[in-house]
PDB file of C-alpha atoms and ligand atoms in Angstrom:
ATOM      1  CA  UNK A 236     106.590 147.924  51.373  1.00  0.00           C
ATOM      2  CA  UNK A 237     109.553 148.283  53.963  1.00  0.00           C
ATOM      3  CA  UNK A 238     109.843 146.174  57.277  1.00  0.00           C
ATOM      4  CA  UNK A 239     112.744 145.475  59.415  1.00  0.00           C
ATOM      5  CA  UNK A 240     111.282 142.208  60.326  1.00  0.00           C
ATOM      6  CA  UNK A 241     112.496 139.376  62.860  1.00  0.00           C
ATOM      7  CA  UNK A 242     111.223 135.813  63.491  1.00  0.00           C
ATOM      8  CA  UNK A 243     112.010 134.226  67.166  1.00  0.00           C
ATOM      9  CA  UNK A 244     115.669 133.791  67.971  1.00  0.00           C
ATOM     10  CA  UNK A 245     116.707 136.455  65.546  1.00  0.00           C
ATOM     11  CA  UNK A 246     119.359 139.181  66.691  1.00  0.00           C
ATOM     12  CA  UNK A 247     117.488 142.686  67.169  1.00  0.00           C
ATOM     13  CA  UNK A 248     120.707 144.215  68.430  1.00  0.00           C
ATOM     14  CA  UNK A 249     123.116 144.305  70.836  1.00  0.00           C
ATOM     15  CA  UNK A 250     122.515 144.299  74.825  1.00  0.00           C
ATOM     16  CA  UNK A 251     124.970 147.227  74.849  1.00  0.00           C
ATOM     17  CA  UNK A 252     123.028 149.264  72.295  1.00  0.00           C
ATOM     18  CA  UNK A 253     119.450 148.522  73.301  1.00  0.00           C
ATOM     19  CA  UNK A 254     117.623 148.012  76.546  1.00  0.00           C
ATOM     20  CA  UNK A 255     115.110 144.785  76.146  1.00  0.00           C
ATOM     21  CA  UNK A 256     111.347 145.878  75.200  1.00  0.00           C
ATOM     22  CA  UNK A 257     108.456 144.158  74.422  1.00  0.00           C
ATOM     23  CA  UNK A 258     108.850 141.038  72.307  1.00  0.00           C
ATOM     24  CA  UNK A 259     112.787 140.760  73.037  1.00  0.00           C
ATOM     25  CA  UNK A 260     115.101 138.962  75.450  1.00  0.00           C
ATOM     26  CA  UNK A 261     118.653 139.246  75.952  1.00  0.00           C
ATOM     27  CA  UNK A 262     120.961 136.423  75.772  1.00  0.00           C
ATOM     28  CA  UNK A 263     124.686 136.809  76.016  1.00  0.00           C
ATOM     29  CA  UNK A 264     125.688 140.008  74.252  1.00  0.00           C
ATOM     30  CA  UNK A 265     122.527 140.261  72.130  1.00  0.00           C
ATOM     31  CA  UNK A 266     118.979 141.432  72.353  1.00  0.00           C
ATOM     32  CA  UNK A 267     116.788 138.628  70.403  1.00  0.00           C
ATOM     33  CA  UNK A 268     113.303 138.414  69.243  1.00  0.00           C
ATOM     34  CA  UNK A 269     110.846 136.306  71.135  1.00  0.00           C
ATOM     35  CA  UNK A 270     108.058 136.817  68.586  1.00  0.00           C
ATOM     36  CA  UNK A 271     107.715 137.130  64.984  1.00  0.00           C
ATOM     37  CA  UNK A 272     107.244 140.984  64.222  1.00  0.00           C
ATOM     38  CA  UNK A 273     108.842 144.210  63.239  1.00  0.00           C
ATOM     39  CA  UNK A 274     111.502 145.903  65.176  1.00  0.00           C
ATOM     40  CA  UNK A 275     110.792 149.229  66.534  1.00  0.00           C
ATOM     41  CA  UNK A 276     113.808 151.206  68.237  1.00  0.00           C
ATOM     42  CA  UNK A 277     113.067 154.069  70.624  1.00  0.00           C
ATOM     43  CA  UNK A 278     115.996 156.410  70.128  1.00  0.00           C
ATOM     44  CA  UNK A 279     115.326 158.442  72.915  1.00  0.00           C
ATOM     45  CA  UNK A 280     115.251 155.541  75.837  1.00  0.00           C
ATOM     46  CA  UNK A 281     117.674 153.352  73.735  1.00  0.00           C
ATOM     47  CA  UNK A 282     115.291 150.459  73.782  1.00  0.00           C
ATOM     48  CA  UNK A 283     114.225 148.166  70.862  1.00  0.00           C
ATOM     49  CA  UNK A 284     110.935 145.783  70.759  1.00  0.00           C
ATOM     50  CA  UNK A 285     109.346 143.693  68.288  1.00  0.00           C
ATOM     51  CA  UNK A 286     105.600 144.455  67.394  1.00  0.00           C
ATOM     52  CA  UNK A 287     103.842 141.198  67.104  1.00  0.00           C
ATOM     53  CA  UNK A 288     101.531 140.651  64.432  1.00  0.00           C
ATOM     54  CA  UNK A 289      97.733 140.860  64.924  1.00  0.00           C
ATOM     55  CA  UNK A 290      95.519 138.124  64.589  1.00  0.00           C
ATOM     56  CA  UNK A 291      93.366 138.448  61.298  1.00  0.00           C
ATOM     57  CA  UNK A 292      95.058 135.637  59.283  1.00  0.00           C
ATOM     58  CA  UNK A 293      96.146 136.456  55.806  1.00  0.00           C
ATOM     59  CA  UNK A 294      95.075 134.560  52.792  1.00  0.00           C
ATOM     60  CA  UNK A 295      97.916 133.357  50.432  1.00  0.00           C
ATOM     61  CA  UNK A 296      97.343 133.626  46.618  1.00  0.00           C
ATOM     62  CA  UNK A 297      98.919 133.152  43.721  1.00  0.00           C
ATOM     63  CA  UNK A 298     101.235 135.899  42.741  1.00  0.00           C
ATOM     64  CA  UNK A 299     101.690 137.055  46.436  1.00  0.00           C
ATOM     65  CA  UNK A 300     105.044 137.527  47.570  1.00  0.00           C
ATOM     66  CA  UNK A 301     105.926 135.711  51.052  1.00  0.00           C
ATOM     67  CA  UNK A 302     108.967 135.490  53.359  1.00  0.00           C
ATOM     68  CA  UNK A 303     110.006 132.320  55.302  1.00  0.00           C
ATOM     69  CA  UNK A 304     112.751 130.312  56.618  1.00  0.00           C
ATOM     70  CA  UNK A 305     114.146 126.924  55.479  1.00  0.00           C
ATOM     71  CA  UNK A 306     113.334 124.234  57.937  1.00  0.00           C
ATOM     72  CA  UNK A 307     114.443 121.225  55.734  1.00  0.00           C
ATOM     73  CA  UNK A 308     116.525 120.520  52.564  1.00  0.00           C
ATOM     74  CA  UNK A 309     116.551 117.485  50.138  1.00  0.00           C
ATOM     75  CA  UNK A 310     118.655 117.150  46.740  1.00  0.00           C
ATOM     76  CA  UNK A 311     115.465 118.550  44.750  1.00  0.00           C
ATOM     77  CA  UNK A 312     113.164 120.417  47.402  1.00  0.00           C
ATOM     78  CA  UNK A 313     113.513 123.211  49.946  1.00  0.00           C
ATOM     79  CA  UNK A 314     110.588 122.964  52.795  1.00  0.00           C
ATOM     80  CA  UNK A 315     109.897 126.482  54.405  1.00  0.00           C
ATOM     81  CA  UNK A 316     107.995 127.799  57.154  1.00  0.00           C
ATOM     82  CA  UNK A 317     106.233 131.194  56.001  1.00  0.00           C
ATOM     83  CA  UNK A 318     106.663 133.962  58.167  1.00  0.00           C
ATOM     84  CA  UNK A 319     104.960 136.797  56.580  1.00  0.00           C
ATOM     85  CA  UNK A 320     103.456 137.834  53.173  1.00  0.00           C
ATOM     86  CA  UNK A 321     104.739 141.421  51.771  1.00  0.00           C
ATOM     87  CA  UNK A 322     102.399 144.001  52.761  1.00  0.00           C
ATOM     88  CA  UNK A 323     100.942 142.078  55.698  1.00  0.00           C
ATOM     89  CA  UNK A 324     104.328 141.952  57.883  1.00  0.00           C
ATOM     90  CA  UNK A 325     102.003 142.143  61.179  1.00  0.00           C
ATOM     91  CA  UNK A 326      99.261 139.079  60.107  1.00  0.00           C
ATOM     92  CA  UNK A 327      99.786 135.723  60.963  1.00  0.00           C
ATOM     93  CA  UNK A 328      99.967 133.085  58.331  1.00  0.00           C
ATOM     94  CA  UNK A 329      97.386 130.002  58.711  1.00  0.00           C
ATOM     95  CA  UNK A 330      98.988 127.230  57.032  1.00  0.00           C
ATOM     96  CA  UNK A 331     102.453 128.017  56.864  1.00  0.00           C
ATOM     97  CA  UNK A 332     104.551 125.294  55.103  1.00  0.00           C
ATOM     98  CA  UNK A 333     105.512 126.020  51.578  1.00  0.00           C
ATOM     99  CA  UNK A 334     108.001 124.287  49.126  1.00  0.00           C
ATOM    100  CA  UNK A 335     110.458 125.261  46.537  1.00  0.00           C
ATOM    101  CA  UNK A 336     111.194 122.831  43.674  1.00  0.00           C
ATOM    102  CA  UNK A 337     114.520 122.454  42.202  1.00  0.00           C
ATOM    103  CA  UNK A 338     113.166 123.587  38.796  1.00  0.00           C
ATOM    104  CA  UNK A 339     111.801 126.986  40.403  1.00  0.00           C
ATOM    105  CA  UNK A 340     115.298 128.532  41.668  1.00  0.00           C
ATOM    106  CA  UNK A 341     117.160 129.657  38.816  1.00  0.00           C
ATOM    107  CA  UNK A 342     116.600 130.046  34.976  1.00  0.00           C
ATOM    108  CA  UNK A 343     119.691 127.478  34.573  1.00  0.00           C
ATOM    109  CA  UNK A 344     120.252 124.086  35.487  1.00  0.00           C
ATOM    110  CA  UNK A 345     120.941 123.512  39.191  1.00  0.00           C
ATOM    111  CA  UNK A 346     122.078 120.234  39.939  1.00  0.00           C
ATOM    112  CA  UNK A 347     121.663 120.057  43.818  1.00  0.00           C
ATOM    113  CA  UNK A 348     119.438 122.672  45.320  1.00  0.00           C
ATOM    114  CA  UNK A 349     121.690 122.641  48.568  1.00  0.00           C
ATOM    115  CA  UNK A 350     124.462 124.401  46.304  1.00  0.00           C
ATOM    116  CA  UNK A 351     122.226 127.704  46.281  1.00  0.00           C
ATOM    117  CA  UNK A 352     120.062 127.444  49.516  1.00  0.00           C
ATOM    118  CA  UNK A 353     120.912 126.721  53.200  1.00  0.00           C
ATOM    119  CA  UNK A 354     119.087 125.446  56.205  1.00  0.00           C
ATOM    120  CA  UNK A 355     117.961 128.127  58.160  1.00  0.00           C
ATOM    121  CA  UNK A 356     118.120 130.890  55.235  1.00  0.00           C
ATOM    122  CA  UNK A 357     115.329 133.569  55.165  1.00  0.00           C
ATOM    123  CA  UNK A 358     113.646 133.495  51.466  1.00  0.00           C
ATOM    124  CA  UNK A 359     111.913 135.942  49.754  1.00  0.00           C
ATOM    125  CA  UNK A 360     109.809 134.225  47.253  1.00  0.00           C
ATOM    126  CA  UNK A 361     106.567 134.300  44.926  1.00  0.00           C
ATOM    127  CA  UNK A 362     103.536 131.837  44.988  1.00  0.00           C
ATOM    128  CA  UNK A 363     102.986 130.215  41.833  1.00  0.00           C
ATOM    129  CA  UNK A 364     100.853 126.952  43.414  1.00  0.00           C
ATOM    130  CA  UNK A 365      98.502 127.888  46.092  1.00  0.00           C
ATOM    131  CA  UNK A 366      96.779 124.475  46.483  1.00  0.00           C
ATOM    132  CA  UNK A 367      96.767 121.974  47.882  1.00  0.00           C
ATOM    133  CA  UNK A 368     100.474 122.922  49.270  1.00  0.00           C
ATOM    134  CA  UNK A 369     101.897 126.111  48.834  1.00  0.00           C
ATOM    135  CA  UNK A 370     104.589 126.428  46.045  1.00  0.00           C
ATOM    136  CA  UNK A 371     107.330 128.914  45.607  1.00  0.00           C
ATOM    137  CA  UNK A 372     109.338 130.438  42.771  1.00  0.00           C
ATOM    138  CA  UNK A 373     112.670 132.496  43.425  1.00  0.00           C
ATOM    139  CA  UNK A 374     113.882 132.489  39.914  1.00  0.00           C
ATOM    140  CA  UNK A 375     113.235 136.518  39.612  1.00  0.00           C
ATOM    141  CA  UNK A 376     115.931 138.693  40.672  1.00  0.00           C
ATOM    142  CA  UNK A 377     114.635 140.146  43.607  1.00  0.00           C
ATOM    143  CA  UNK A 378     113.691 136.734  44.627  1.00  0.00           C
ATOM    144  CA  UNK A 379     115.999 134.205  46.456  1.00  0.00           C
ATOM    145  CA  UNK A 380     118.006 134.472  49.915  1.00  0.00           C
ATOM    146  CA  UNK A 381     117.398 137.695  52.020  1.00  0.00           C
ATOM    147  CA  UNK A 382     119.794 136.281  54.875  1.00  0.00           C
ATOM    148  CA  UNK A 383     122.104 133.513  54.883  1.00  0.00           C
ATOM    149  CA  UNK A 384     123.304 131.228  57.597  1.00  0.00           C
ATOM    150  CA  UNK A 385     126.772 129.569  57.558  1.00  0.00           C
ATOM    151  CA  UNK A 386     126.406 125.901  57.343  1.00  0.00           C
ATOM    152  CA  UNK A 387     128.832 124.890  59.424  1.00  0.00           C
ATOM    153  CA  UNK A 388     128.381 127.369  62.688  1.00  0.00           C
ATOM    154  CA  UNK A 389     125.048 129.030  61.870  1.00  0.00           C
ATOM    155  CA  UNK A 390     126.647 132.773  62.061  1.00  0.00           C
ATOM    156  CA  UNK A 391     125.037 135.298  59.434  1.00  0.00           C
ATOM    157  CA  UNK A 392     127.178 135.065  55.972  1.00  0.00           C
ATOM    158  CA  UNK A 393     128.314 138.340  54.698  1.00  0.00           C
ATOM    159  CA  UNK A 394     128.969 139.299  51.178  1.00  0.00           C
ATOM    160  CA  UNK A 395     132.585 139.830  50.047  1.00  0.00           C
ATOM    161  CA  UNK A 396     132.913 140.507  46.560  1.00  0.00           C
ATOM    162  CA  UNK A 397     130.794 138.069  44.727  1.00  0.00           C
ATOM    163  CA  UNK A 398     131.109 135.339  47.514  1.00  0.00           C
ATOM    164  CA  UNK A 399     129.381 135.037  50.628  1.00  0.00           C
ATOM    165  CA  UNK A 400     131.964 134.345  53.581  1.00  0.00           C
ATOM    166  CA  UNK A 401     131.352 133.202  57.382  1.00  0.00           C
ATOM    167  CA  UNK A 402     132.693 135.902  59.301  1.00  0.00           C
ATOM    168  CA  UNK A 403     133.135 133.456  62.263  1.00  0.00           C
ATOM    169  CA  UNK A 404     134.948 130.246  60.910  1.00  0.00           C
ATOM    170  CA  UNK A 405     135.603 131.726  57.308  1.00  0.00           C
ATOM    171  CA  UNK A 406     133.319 129.057  55.102  1.00  0.00           C
ATOM    172  CA  UNK A 407     132.816 130.257  51.708  1.00  0.00           C
ATOM    173  CA  UNK A 408     129.195 129.549  50.387  1.00  0.00           C
ATOM    174  CA  UNK A 409     127.262 130.075  47.582  1.00  0.00           C
ATOM    175  CA  UNK A 410     123.265 131.118  47.240  1.00  0.00           C
ATOM    176  CA  UNK A 411     120.628 132.110  44.683  1.00  0.00           C
ATOM    177  CA  UNK A 412     120.482 135.879  46.318  1.00  0.00           C
ATOM    178  CA  UNK A 413     117.709 138.263  46.521  1.00  0.00           C
ATOM    179  CA  UNK A 414     118.707 141.777  45.070  1.00  0.00           C
ATOM    180  CA  UNK A 415     117.154 142.766  48.999  1.00  0.00           C
ATOM    181  CA  UNK A 416     120.086 140.416  50.461  1.00  0.00           C
ATOM    182  CA  UNK A 417     121.588 142.303  53.547  1.00  0.00           C
ATOM    183  CA  UNK A 418     119.511 145.054  53.401  1.00  0.00           C
ATOM    184  CA  UNK A 419     117.400 143.937  56.310  1.00  0.00           C
ATOM    185  CA  UNK A 420     114.378 145.105  54.296  1.00  0.00           C
ATOM    186  CA  UNK A 421     111.903 143.475  51.953  1.00  0.00           C
ATOM    187  CA  UNK A 422     110.978 145.623  48.860  1.00  0.00           C
TER     188      UNK A 422
HETATM  189 ZN1   ZN B 552     130.735 129.634  60.113  1.00  0.00          ZN
END
């Protein structure tokens, strides 16, 4: 299942490229999403819109793959707000808070979860605990960070060789990356 998903505030394209369609707004040079959904580009009219999700809530179970954004980080714990479940991109998640414990990040020892995850990062993860709180794992190779934001200036980071570099301020950071990182799609 592929999708070009965005969450509110994310860049859909440049205002030069696209006219703002439904579910988007223009701020500065960029067209941004006003809703969580999937980008649809109308090449003929050079416009882009974000199709919001329909209302029937999705249920979450062990083994499901989900995508969410990190809203808080402590030494041994990351807190996420879930955006959608893979295969159900257009449907909302009701109880959307989830946790990643430091022991569920890599096969090898991690001293501080903040060395492999960053605030605002978008994460693809597998549910390993569905009650009472949703617990996630990102140990597998296809799981982990799919979009990363600079810890200093919040600009999206880019891969240069095997490093993650901020194109704006030059900061170098490290993450536990998903193989989907930088592709804009969730496989
Ligand atoms: Zn930066």
